[in-house]
mmCIF file of C-alpha atoms in Angstrom:
data_model
loop_
_atom_site.group_PDB
_atom_site.id
_atom_site.type_symbol
_atom_site.label_atom_id
_atom_site.label_comp_id
_atom_site.label_asym_id
_atom_site.label_seq_id
_atom_site.Cartn_x
_atom_site.Cartn_y
_atom_site.Cartn_z
ATOM 1 C CA GLN A 534 -21.095 -11.699 -22.887
ATOM 2 C CA LYS A 535 -21.135 -13.531 -18.802
ATOM 3 C CA GLU A 536 -18.165 -12.683 -17.613
ATOM 4 C CA VAL A 537 -18.586 -16.285 -16.458
ATOM 5 C CA GLU A 538 -20.021 -19.049 -18.058
ATOM 6 C CA GLN A 539 -21.037 -22.307 -16.204
ATOM 7 C CA ASN A 540 -24.104 -25.257 -18.192
ATOM 8 C CA SER A 541 -26.559 -24.800 -15.500
ATOM 9 C CA GLY A 542 -27.243 -28.623 -15.607
ATOM 10 C CA PRO A 543 -28.758 -30.767 -14.336
ATOM 11 C CA LEU A 544 -25.730 -33.582 -15.331
ATOM 12 C CA SER A 545 -26.696 -36.509 -13.448
ATOM 13 C CA VAL A 546 -23.884 -39.732 -12.966
ATOM 14 C CA PRO A 547 -23.671 -42.727 -11.700
ATOM 15 C CA GLU A 548 -22.749 -43.699 -8.675
ATOM 16 C CA GLY A 549 -18.786 -44.376 -8.666
ATOM 17 C CA ALA A 550 -18.503 -42.768 -11.812
ATOM 18 C CA ILE A 551 -16.825 -39.600 -12.797
ATOM 19 C CA ALA A 552 -18.633 -36.355 -12.669
ATOM 20 C CA SER A 553 -17.052 -33.432 -15.451
ATOM 21 C CA LEU A 554 -18.108 -29.689 -14.705
ATOM 22 C CA ASN A 555 -17.151 -26.953 -16.684
ATOM 23 C CA CYS A 556 -17.125 -22.736 -17.218
ATOM 24 C CA THR A 557 -15.719 -20.527 -19.323
ATOM 25 C CA TYR A 558 -14.442 -17.176 -18.749
ATOM 26 C CA SER A 559 -14.260 -14.231 -20.252
ATOM 27 C CA ASP A 560 -11.480 -11.966 -19.059
ATOM 28 C CA ARG A 561 -8.236 -13.133 -20.446
ATOM 29 C CA GLY A 562 -6.007 -11.152 -17.193
ATOM 30 C CA SER A 563 -8.357 -13.428 -15.013
ATOM 31 C CA GLN A 564 -5.330 -15.119 -12.926
ATOM 32 C CA SER A 565 -7.231 -16.787 -9.858
ATOM 33 C CA PHE A 566 -10.334 -19.769 -9.630
ATOM 34 C CA PHE A 567 -12.544 -21.636 -8.074
ATOM 35 C CA TRP A 568 -14.904 -23.582 -6.738
ATOM 36 C CA TYR A 569 -17.590 -23.689 -4.735
ATOM 37 C CA ARG A 570 -20.147 -26.520 -3.789
ATOM 38 C CA GLN A 571 -23.772 -25.401 -2.669
ATOM 39 C CA TYR A 572 -26.457 -27.764 -0.864
ATOM 40 C CA SER A 573 -29.360 -26.904 -1.178
ATOM 41 C CA GLY A 574 -30.363 -24.063 1.073
ATOM 42 C CA LYS A 575 -27.071 -23.781 2.137
ATOM 43 C CA SER A 576 -24.161 -21.615 2.034
ATOM 44 C CA PRO A 577 -21.339 -21.490 -0.764
ATOM 45 C CA GLU A 578 -18.241 -23.326 0.450
ATOM 46 C CA LEU A 579 -15.274 -23.440 -0.823
ATOM 47 C CA ILE A 580 -13.702 -27.023 -2.106
ATOM 48 C CA MET A 581 -10.908 -25.781 -5.259
ATOM 49 C CA SER A 582 -9.005 -22.545 -5.703
ATOM 50 C CA ILE A 583 -6.083 -23.545 -9.336
ATOM 51 C CA TYR A 584 -3.867 -20.650 -9.612
ATOM 52 C CA SER A 585 -1.869 -22.492 -12.158
ATOM 53 C CA ASN A 586 -3.194 -23.795 -16.417
ATOM 54 C CA GLY A 587 -2.618 -27.616 -15.279
ATOM 55 C CA ASP A 588 -4.216 -29.326 -12.755
ATOM 56 C CA LYS A 589 -4.061 -29.715 -9.127
ATOM 57 C CA GLU A 590 -5.468 -33.096 -7.294
ATOM 58 C CA ASP A 591 -6.826 -32.728 -3.478
ATOM 59 C CA GLY A 592 -8.513 -35.914 -2.837
ATOM 60 C CA ARG A 593 -11.525 -37.138 -5.220
ATOM 61 C CA PHE A 594 -11.276 -33.817 -6.698
ATOM 62 C CA THR A 595 -9.528 -32.598 -9.295
ATOM 63 C CA ALA A 596 -9.457 -28.885 -10.761
ATOM 64 C CA GLN A 597 -8.555 -28.487 -14.440
ATOM 65 C CA LEU A 598 -6.698 -24.960 -15.662
ATOM 66 C CA ASN A 599 -5.932 -24.255 -19.431
ATOM 67 C CA LYS A 600 -5.618 -20.293 -19.820
ATOM 68 C CA ALA A 601 -5.296 -20.096 -23.491
ATOM 69 C CA SER A 602 -8.648 -21.802 -23.936
ATOM 70 C CA GLN A 603 -10.296 -19.303 -20.806
ATOM 71 C CA TYR A 604 -11.674 -22.711 -19.785
ATOM 72 C CA VAL A 605 -11.275 -24.400 -15.827
ATOM 73 C CA SER A 606 -13.166 -27.228 -15.079
ATOM 74 C CA LEU A 607 -13.468 -30.025 -12.497
ATOM 75 C CA LEU A 608 -13.562 -33.746 -12.183
ATOM 76 C CA ILE A 609 -14.847 -35.185 -9.271
ATOM 77 C CA ARG A 610 -13.659 -38.659 -8.571
ATOM 78 C CA ASP A 611 -16.101 -41.750 -7.192
ATOM 79 C CA SER A 612 -18.942 -39.805 -7.310
ATOM 80 C CA GLN A 613 -21.205 -40.220 -3.741
ATOM 81 C CA PRO A 614 -24.082 -39.364 -4.029
ATOM 82 C CA SER A 615 -23.516 -37.379 -0.808
ATOM 83 C CA ASP A 616 -21.604 -35.182 -3.955
ATOM 84 C CA SER A 617 -24.740 -33.806 -5.395
ATOM 85 C CA ALA A 618 -25.230 -30.274 -5.057
ATOM 86 C CA THR A 619 -24.415 -27.340 -7.599
ATOM 87 C CA TYR A 620 -20.868 -26.499 -8.239
ATOM 88 C CA LEU A 621 -20.858 -22.539 -8.697
ATOM 89 C CA CYS A 622 -16.961 -21.760 -10.754
ATOM 90 C CA ALA A 623 -15.479 -17.808 -9.020
ATOM 91 C CA VAL A 624 -12.859 -16.308 -12.115
ATOM 92 C CA THR A 625 -11.310 -12.797 -9.829
ATOM 93 C CA PRO A 626 -10.602 -10.504 -12.444
ATOM 94 C CA SER A 627 -8.589 -8.497 -14.021
ATOM 95 C CA TYR A 628 -9.931 -5.403 -13.317
ATOM 96 C CA ASN A 629 -10.682 -5.783 -10.145
ATOM 97 C CA THR A 630 -8.966 -8.681 -7.600
ATOM 98 C CA ASP A 631 -10.686 -8.105 -4.269
ATOM 99 C CA LYS A 632 -14.035 -9.295 -6.198
ATOM 100 C CA LEU A 633 -15.512 -12.510 -6.959
ATOM 101 C CA ILE A 634 -17.789 -13.653 -10.305
ATOM 102 C CA PHE A 635 -19.393 -16.209 -9.972
ATOM 103 C CA GLY A 636 -20.828 -18.269 -12.945
ATOM 104 C CA THR A 637 -24.837 -19.267 -11.845
ATOM 105 C CA GLY A 638 -23.771 -23.070 -10.692
ATOM 106 C CA THR A 639 -24.262 -26.197 -12.790
ATOM 107 C CA ARG A 640 -26.517 -28.126 -10.409
ATOM 108 C CA LEU A 641 -24.900 -32.094 -10.308
ATOM 109 C CA GLN A 642 -27.487 -35.209 -9.242
ATOM 110 C CA VAL A 643 -25.228 -39.080 -8.441
ATOM 111 C CA PHE A 644 -27.803 -41.622 -8.461
ATOM 112 C CA PRO A 645 -27.310 -44.494 -6.807
ATOM 113 C CA ASN B 367 -12.718 -22.356 15.149
ATOM 114 C CA ALA B 368 -15.576 -20.599 14.319
ATOM 115 C CA GLY B 369 -16.551 -19.633 10.710
ATOM 116 C CA VAL B 370 -17.873 -16.976 10.183
ATOM 117 C CA MET B 371 -21.451 -16.009 11.996
ATOM 118 C CA GLN B 372 -23.918 -14.382 10.599
ATOM 119 C CA ASN B 373 -27.447 -13.011 11.785
ATOM 120 C CA PRO B 374 -30.801 -13.269 11.783
ATOM 121 C CA ARG B 375 -30.190 -16.436 9.299
ATOM 122 C CA HIS B 376 -34.078 -15.361 8.122
ATOM 123 C CA LEU B 377 -35.809 -11.829 8.230
ATOM 124 C CA VAL B 378 -39.181 -10.900 7.361
ATOM 125 C CA ARG B 379 -40.140 -7.553 6.540
ATOM 126 C CA ARG B 380 -43.702 -5.721 4.852
ATOM 127 C CA ARG B 381 -42.781 -2.931 2.312
ATOM 128 C CA GLY B 382 -40.731 0.412 3.415
ATOM 129 C CA GLN B 383 -39.453 -0.981 6.469
ATOM 130 C CA GLU B 384 -35.284 -1.492 7.495
ATOM 131 C CA ALA B 385 -33.488 -4.932 7.111
ATOM 132 C CA ARG B 386 -29.863 -4.873 8.717
ATOM 133 C CA LEU B 387 -28.339 -7.400 8.251
ATOM 134 C CA ARG B 388 -25.163 -8.713 10.968
ATOM 135 C CA CYS B 389 -22.245 -10.732 9.669
ATOM 136 C CA SER B 390 -18.903 -11.423 12.790
ATOM 137 C CA PRO B 391 -15.678 -13.290 10.065
ATOM 138 C CA MET B 392 -13.864 -16.015 11.309
ATOM 139 C CA LYS B 393 -11.257 -15.097 13.427
ATOM 140 C CA GLY B 394 -8.468 -13.999 11.567
ATOM 141 C CA HIS B 395 -10.375 -12.397 9.294
ATOM 142 C CA SER B 396 -10.695 -8.791 8.700
ATOM 143 C CA HIS B 397 -11.877 -8.903 5.212
ATOM 144 C CA VAL B 398 -15.814 -9.065 4.798
ATOM 145 C CA TYR B 399 -18.194 -9.275 1.567
ATOM 146 C CA TRP B 400 -20.874 -9.042 1.232
ATOM 147 C CA TYR B 401 -23.326 -11.096 -1.967
ATOM 148 C CA ARG B 402 -26.451 -11.401 -2.944
ATOM 149 C CA GLN B 403 -28.603 -13.818 -4.294
ATOM 150 C CA LEU B 404 -31.193 -14.042 -6.103
ATOM 151 C CA PRO B 405 -33.512 -16.856 -6.631
ATOM 152 C CA GLU B 406 -32.085 -18.703 -9.650
ATOM 153 C CA GLU B 407 -29.547 -16.544 -10.631
ATOM 154 C CA GLY B 408 -25.272 -16.505 -9.086
ATOM 155 C CA LEU B 409 -23.882 -14.119 -6.634
ATOM 156 C CA LYS B 410 -23.304 -11.219 -6.988
ATOM 157 C CA PHE B 411 -20.769 -8.885 -5.442
ATOM 158 C CA MET B 412 -22.060 -6.006 -3.871
ATOM 159 C CA VAL B 413 -19.540 -4.299 -1.410
ATOM 160 C CA TYR B 414 -15.990 -5.495 0.509
ATOM 161 C CA LEU B 415 -14.799 -3.444 3.763
ATOM 162 C CA GLN B 416 -12.084 -3.840 6.006
ATOM 163 C CA LYS B 417 -12.278 -2.024 9.694
ATOM 164 C CA GLU B 418 -13.635 1.231 9.430
ATOM 165 C CA ASN B 419 -13.143 1.580 5.707
ATOM 166 C CA ILE B 420 -14.843 0.402 2.431
ATOM 167 C CA ILE B 421 -12.890 -1.109 -0.500
ATOM 168 C CA ASP B 422 -15.297 -1.361 -2.781
ATOM 169 C CA GLU B 423 -18.630 -0.803 -2.954
ATOM 170 C CA SER B 424 -18.992 -1.405 -7.192
ATOM 171 C CA GLY B 425 -21.846 -3.897 -6.769
ATOM 172 C CA MET B 426 -24.217 -1.409 -4.007
ATOM 173 C CA PRO B 427 -27.243 -0.541 -5.571
ATOM 174 C CA LYS B 428 -27.064 3.748 -5.056
ATOM 175 C CA GLU B 429 -29.754 3.861 -3.469
ATOM 176 C CA ARG B 430 -31.229 2.344 -0.331
ATOM 177 C CA PHE B 431 -28.143 0.605 0.382
ATOM 178 C CA SER B 432 -25.460 1.414 2.817
ATOM 179 C CA ALA B 433 -22.459 -1.077 4.240
ATOM 180 C CA GLU B 434 -20.414 -0.790 7.043
ATOM 181 C CA PHE B 435 -17.783 -2.460 9.286
ATOM 182 C CA PRO B 436 -17.560 -1.006 12.330
ATOM 183 C CA LYS B 437 -14.167 -1.196 14.422
ATOM 184 C CA GLU B 438 -16.276 -2.943 17.326
ATOM 185 C CA GLY B 439 -18.074 -5.738 16.296
ATOM 186 C CA PRO B 440 -19.469 -7.029 13.530
ATOM 187 C CA SER B 441 -19.991 -5.751 10.156
ATOM 188 C CA ILE B 442 -23.581 -4.269 8.929
ATOM 189 C CA LEU B 443 -25.890 -4.322 5.585
ATOM 190 C CA ARG B 444 -28.309 -2.380 5.997
ATOM 191 C CA ILE B 445 -31.217 -1.916 3.674
ATOM 192 C CA GLN B 446 -34.122 1.481 4.441
ATOM 193 C CA GLN B 447 -37.106 1.334 2.921
ATOM 194 C CA VAL B 448 -37.492 -2.806 1.741
ATOM 195 C CA VAL B 449 -38.965 -3.258 -2.060
ATOM 196 C CA ARG B 450 -40.204 -7.550 -3.012
ATOM 197 C CA GLY B 451 -37.284 -6.703 -5.035
ATOM 198 C CA ASP B 452 -34.691 -7.093 -2.405
ATOM 199 C CA SER B 453 -36.564 -10.200 -1.219
ATOM 200 C CA ALA B 454 -32.505 -12.530 -1.435
ATOM 201 C CA ALA B 455 -30.253 -14.615 0.760
ATOM 202 C CA TYR B 456 -27.717 -12.230 1.562
ATOM 203 C CA PHE B 457 -24.253 -14.312 2.116
ATOM 204 C CA CYS B 458 -21.965 -12.358 4.214
ATOM 205 C CA ALA B 459 -17.722 -13.103 3.191
ATOM 206 C CA SER B 460 -13.936 -13.486 5.516
ATOM 207 C CA SER B 461 -11.105 -14.074 4.191
ATOM 208 C CA PRO B 462 -7.430 -13.216 5.521
ATOM 209 C CA PRO B 463 -5.127 -10.904 4.733
ATOM 210 C CA PHE B 464 -3.112 -11.271 1.809
ATOM 211 C CA ARG B 465 -5.596 -13.625 0.328
ATOM 212 C CA THR B 466 -7.897 -11.626 -0.304
ATOM 213 C CA ASN B 467 -9.344 -14.349 -3.188
ATOM 214 C CA GLU B 468 -10.214 -16.926 -1.326
ATOM 215 C CA GLN B 469 -14.128 -16.431 0.737
ATOM 216 C CA TYR B 470 -15.295 -18.129 2.599
ATOM 217 C CA PHE B 471 -19.284 -17.772 3.268
ATOM 218 C CA GLY B 472 -21.690 -17.660 5.951
ATOM 219 C CA PRO B 473 -24.743 -18.655 6.172
ATOM 220 C CA GLY B 474 -26.450 -16.753 4.442
ATOM 221 C CA THR B 475 -29.114 -13.968 5.940
ATOM 222 C CA ARG B 476 -32.767 -14.756 3.173
ATOM 223 C CA LEU B 477 -34.719 -12.021 3.417
ATOM 224 C CA THR B 478 -38.171 -12.051 2.389
ATOM 225 C CA VAL B 479 -39.932 -8.523 1.612
ATOM 226 C CA THR B 480 -43.695 -8.848 2.134
#
């Protein structure tokens, strides 16, 4: 079982729609969760962090965390073509809080 | 406010040569992490350093790879006797003190071994 799992996609949504990206993790003791955006050929960019159960909103982005289900998601409202990228979920494992374990990412395509 | 800097951005080496990748953390950041991203794979943690100390090298291959973060100057990831399988994007990240989870990535060095 992979430590962090994401559907590779591509996830295709029309411009203006809500994009929903999902991530599951295997380490029940994980406490810190992050979403990174990576454009093709570029480096990952931190867009959201979440540490507590529930929702955290920042502009058009909402991160949702459910530790009981070991599930974290990212919602992007009013999706724009410029949101087209690969979204990486990252988790801090309980056995080593200094490193991040990344999923392989979900490719999002927003079409006009 | 300069971000994490890495150089070179692209590096081509022949099999058997040495590769040196450099990373300067963001201003105010004292923690440096190196990750490797192979084609079609996720980012994999390699090593975590603070000034003059290797804190965690659990992700480093046992041979040919080494890392340092001297008191002065950038962090360096060194790969000796490169092989084709070392071709990848190598990313450095840095974090502020007391918030080691918030890691900000540099532009990466794309290593190609011919």
